[in-house]
PDB file of C-alpha atoms in Angstrom:
ATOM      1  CA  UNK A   1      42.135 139.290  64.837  1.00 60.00           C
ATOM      2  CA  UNK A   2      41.369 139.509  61.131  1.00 65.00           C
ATOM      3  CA  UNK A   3      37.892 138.183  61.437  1.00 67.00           C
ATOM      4  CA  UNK A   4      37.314 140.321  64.536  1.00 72.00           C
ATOM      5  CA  UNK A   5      38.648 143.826  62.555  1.00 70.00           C
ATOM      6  CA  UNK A   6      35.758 142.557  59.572  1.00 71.00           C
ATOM      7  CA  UNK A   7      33.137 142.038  62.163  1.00 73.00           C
ATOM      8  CA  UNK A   8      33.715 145.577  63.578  1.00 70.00           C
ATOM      9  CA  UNK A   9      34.161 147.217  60.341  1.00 71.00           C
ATOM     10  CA  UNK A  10      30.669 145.904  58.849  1.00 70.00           C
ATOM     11  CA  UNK A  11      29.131 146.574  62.372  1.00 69.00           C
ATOM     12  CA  UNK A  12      30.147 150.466  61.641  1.00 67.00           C
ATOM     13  CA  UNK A  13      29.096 150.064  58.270  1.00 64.00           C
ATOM     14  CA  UNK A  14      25.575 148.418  59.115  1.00 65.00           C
ATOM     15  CA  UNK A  15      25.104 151.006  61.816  1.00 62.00           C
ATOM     16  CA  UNK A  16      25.793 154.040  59.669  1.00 60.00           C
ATOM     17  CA  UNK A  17      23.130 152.386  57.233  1.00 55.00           C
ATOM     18  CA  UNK A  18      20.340 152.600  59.485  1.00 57.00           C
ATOM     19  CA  UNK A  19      20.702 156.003  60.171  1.00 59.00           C
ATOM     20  CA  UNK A  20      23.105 159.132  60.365  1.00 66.00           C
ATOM     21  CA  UNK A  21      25.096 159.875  63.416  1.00 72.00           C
ATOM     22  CA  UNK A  22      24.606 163.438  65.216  1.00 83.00           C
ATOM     23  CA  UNK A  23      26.685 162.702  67.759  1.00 87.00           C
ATOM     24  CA  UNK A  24      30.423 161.921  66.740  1.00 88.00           C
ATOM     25  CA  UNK A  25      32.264 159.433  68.390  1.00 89.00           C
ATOM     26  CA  UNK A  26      35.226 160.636  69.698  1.00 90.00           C
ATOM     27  CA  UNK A  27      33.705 163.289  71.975  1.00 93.00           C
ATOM     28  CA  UNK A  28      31.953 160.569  73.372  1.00 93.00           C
ATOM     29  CA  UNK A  29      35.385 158.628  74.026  1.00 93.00           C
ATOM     30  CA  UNK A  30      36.686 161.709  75.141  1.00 94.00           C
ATOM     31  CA  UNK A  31      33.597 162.457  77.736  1.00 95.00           C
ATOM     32  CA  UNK A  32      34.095 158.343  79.035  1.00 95.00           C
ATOM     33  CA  UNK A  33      37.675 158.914  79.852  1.00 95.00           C
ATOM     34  CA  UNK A  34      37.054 162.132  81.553  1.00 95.00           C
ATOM     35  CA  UNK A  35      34.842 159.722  84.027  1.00 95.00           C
ATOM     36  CA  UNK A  36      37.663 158.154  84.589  1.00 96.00           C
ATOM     37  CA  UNK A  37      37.722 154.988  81.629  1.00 95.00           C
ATOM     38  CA  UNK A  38      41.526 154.508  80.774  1.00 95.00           C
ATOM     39  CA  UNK A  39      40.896 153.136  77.417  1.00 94.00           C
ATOM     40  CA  UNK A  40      37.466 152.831  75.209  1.00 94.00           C
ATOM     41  CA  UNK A  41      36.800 150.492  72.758  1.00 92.00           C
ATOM     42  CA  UNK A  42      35.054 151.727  68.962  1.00 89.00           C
ATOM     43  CA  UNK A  43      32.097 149.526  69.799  1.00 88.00           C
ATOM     44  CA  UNK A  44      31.518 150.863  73.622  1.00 92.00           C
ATOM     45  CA  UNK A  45      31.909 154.861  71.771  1.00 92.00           C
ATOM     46  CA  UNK A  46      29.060 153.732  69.173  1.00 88.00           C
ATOM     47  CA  UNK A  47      26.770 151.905  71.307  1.00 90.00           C
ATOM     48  CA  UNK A  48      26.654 155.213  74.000  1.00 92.00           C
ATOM     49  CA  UNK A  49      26.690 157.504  71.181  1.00 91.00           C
ATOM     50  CA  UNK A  50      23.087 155.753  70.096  1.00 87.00           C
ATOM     51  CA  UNK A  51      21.781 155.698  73.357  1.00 90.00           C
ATOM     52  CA  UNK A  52      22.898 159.825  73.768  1.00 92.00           C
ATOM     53  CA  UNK A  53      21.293 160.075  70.418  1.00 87.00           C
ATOM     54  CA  UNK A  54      18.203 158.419  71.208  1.00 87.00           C
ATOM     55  CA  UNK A  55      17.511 159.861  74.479  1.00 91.00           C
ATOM     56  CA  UNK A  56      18.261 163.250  73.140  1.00 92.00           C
ATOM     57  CA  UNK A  57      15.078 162.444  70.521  1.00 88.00           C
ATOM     58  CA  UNK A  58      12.660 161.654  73.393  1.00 91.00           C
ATOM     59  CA  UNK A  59      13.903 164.533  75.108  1.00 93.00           C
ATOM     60  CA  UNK A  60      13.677 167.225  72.064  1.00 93.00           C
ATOM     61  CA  UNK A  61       9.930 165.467  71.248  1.00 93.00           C
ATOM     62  CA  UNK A  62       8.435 165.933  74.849  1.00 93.00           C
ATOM     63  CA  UNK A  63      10.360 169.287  75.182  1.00 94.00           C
ATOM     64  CA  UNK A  64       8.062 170.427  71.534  1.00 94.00           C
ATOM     65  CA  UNK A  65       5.338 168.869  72.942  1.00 94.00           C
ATOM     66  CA  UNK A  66       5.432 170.913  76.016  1.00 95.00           C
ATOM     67  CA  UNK A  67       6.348 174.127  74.154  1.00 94.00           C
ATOM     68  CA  UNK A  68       3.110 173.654  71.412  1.00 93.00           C
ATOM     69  CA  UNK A  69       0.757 173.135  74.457  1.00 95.00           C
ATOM     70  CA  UNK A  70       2.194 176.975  75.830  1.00 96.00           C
ATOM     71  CA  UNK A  71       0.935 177.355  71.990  1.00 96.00           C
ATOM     72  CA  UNK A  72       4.720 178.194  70.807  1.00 93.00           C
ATOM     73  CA  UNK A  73       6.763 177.027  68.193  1.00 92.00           C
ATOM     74  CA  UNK A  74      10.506 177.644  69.864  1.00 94.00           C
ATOM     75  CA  UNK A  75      11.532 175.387  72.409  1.00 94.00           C
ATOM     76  CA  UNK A  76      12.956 177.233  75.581  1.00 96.00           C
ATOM     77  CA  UNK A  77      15.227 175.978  78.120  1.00 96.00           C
ATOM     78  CA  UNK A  78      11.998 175.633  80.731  1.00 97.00           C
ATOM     79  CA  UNK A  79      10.744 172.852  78.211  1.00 95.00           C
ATOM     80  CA  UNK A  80      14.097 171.117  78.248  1.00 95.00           C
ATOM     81  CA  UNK A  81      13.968 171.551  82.009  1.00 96.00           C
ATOM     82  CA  UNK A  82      10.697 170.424  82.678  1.00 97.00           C
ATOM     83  CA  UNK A  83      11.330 167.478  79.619  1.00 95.00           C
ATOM     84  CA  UNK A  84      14.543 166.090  81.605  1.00 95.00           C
ATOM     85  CA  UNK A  85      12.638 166.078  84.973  1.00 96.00           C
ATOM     86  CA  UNK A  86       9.938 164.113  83.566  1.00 95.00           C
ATOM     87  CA  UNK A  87      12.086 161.584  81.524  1.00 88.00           C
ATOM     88  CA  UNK A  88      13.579 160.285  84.965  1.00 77.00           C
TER      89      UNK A  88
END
């Protein structure tokens, strides 16, 4: 168990390193148990909070790109719209 708590610990650490965290991680927790998870582990609210992260990136970049073609510099809710439809 020791080893385990130091391999999670320096996984948090090594994560944080890379880069910031936007998204906390106990909203994400919070959001898998209101899908119905009973329990969820540290490493499961990390590893979705990336992947929200990083899909939120593509999906602010494409939204900008689609608002500076309409030759704006706000993003509207059409371009997050339009930006979700075409990521799926």
């Amino acid at each position: 168990k020791f080893y385990r708590k130091l391999l999670i610990s320096l996984y948090h650490i090594l994560t944080r390193m890379k880069r910031k965290n936007i998204i906390p991680y106990e909203p994400v927790g919070q959001i898998m148990e209101e899908s119905g998870a009973i329990r969820v582990s540290n490493e499961a609210k990390v590893i979705l909070a990336n992947h929200l992260e990083e899909y939120a990136l593509k999906l602010g970049a494409l939204a900008a790109k689609y608002a500076k073609h309409a030759k704006r510099t706000t993003i509207l809710d059409k371009d997050i719209k339009l930006a979700y439809k075409n990521l799926e």
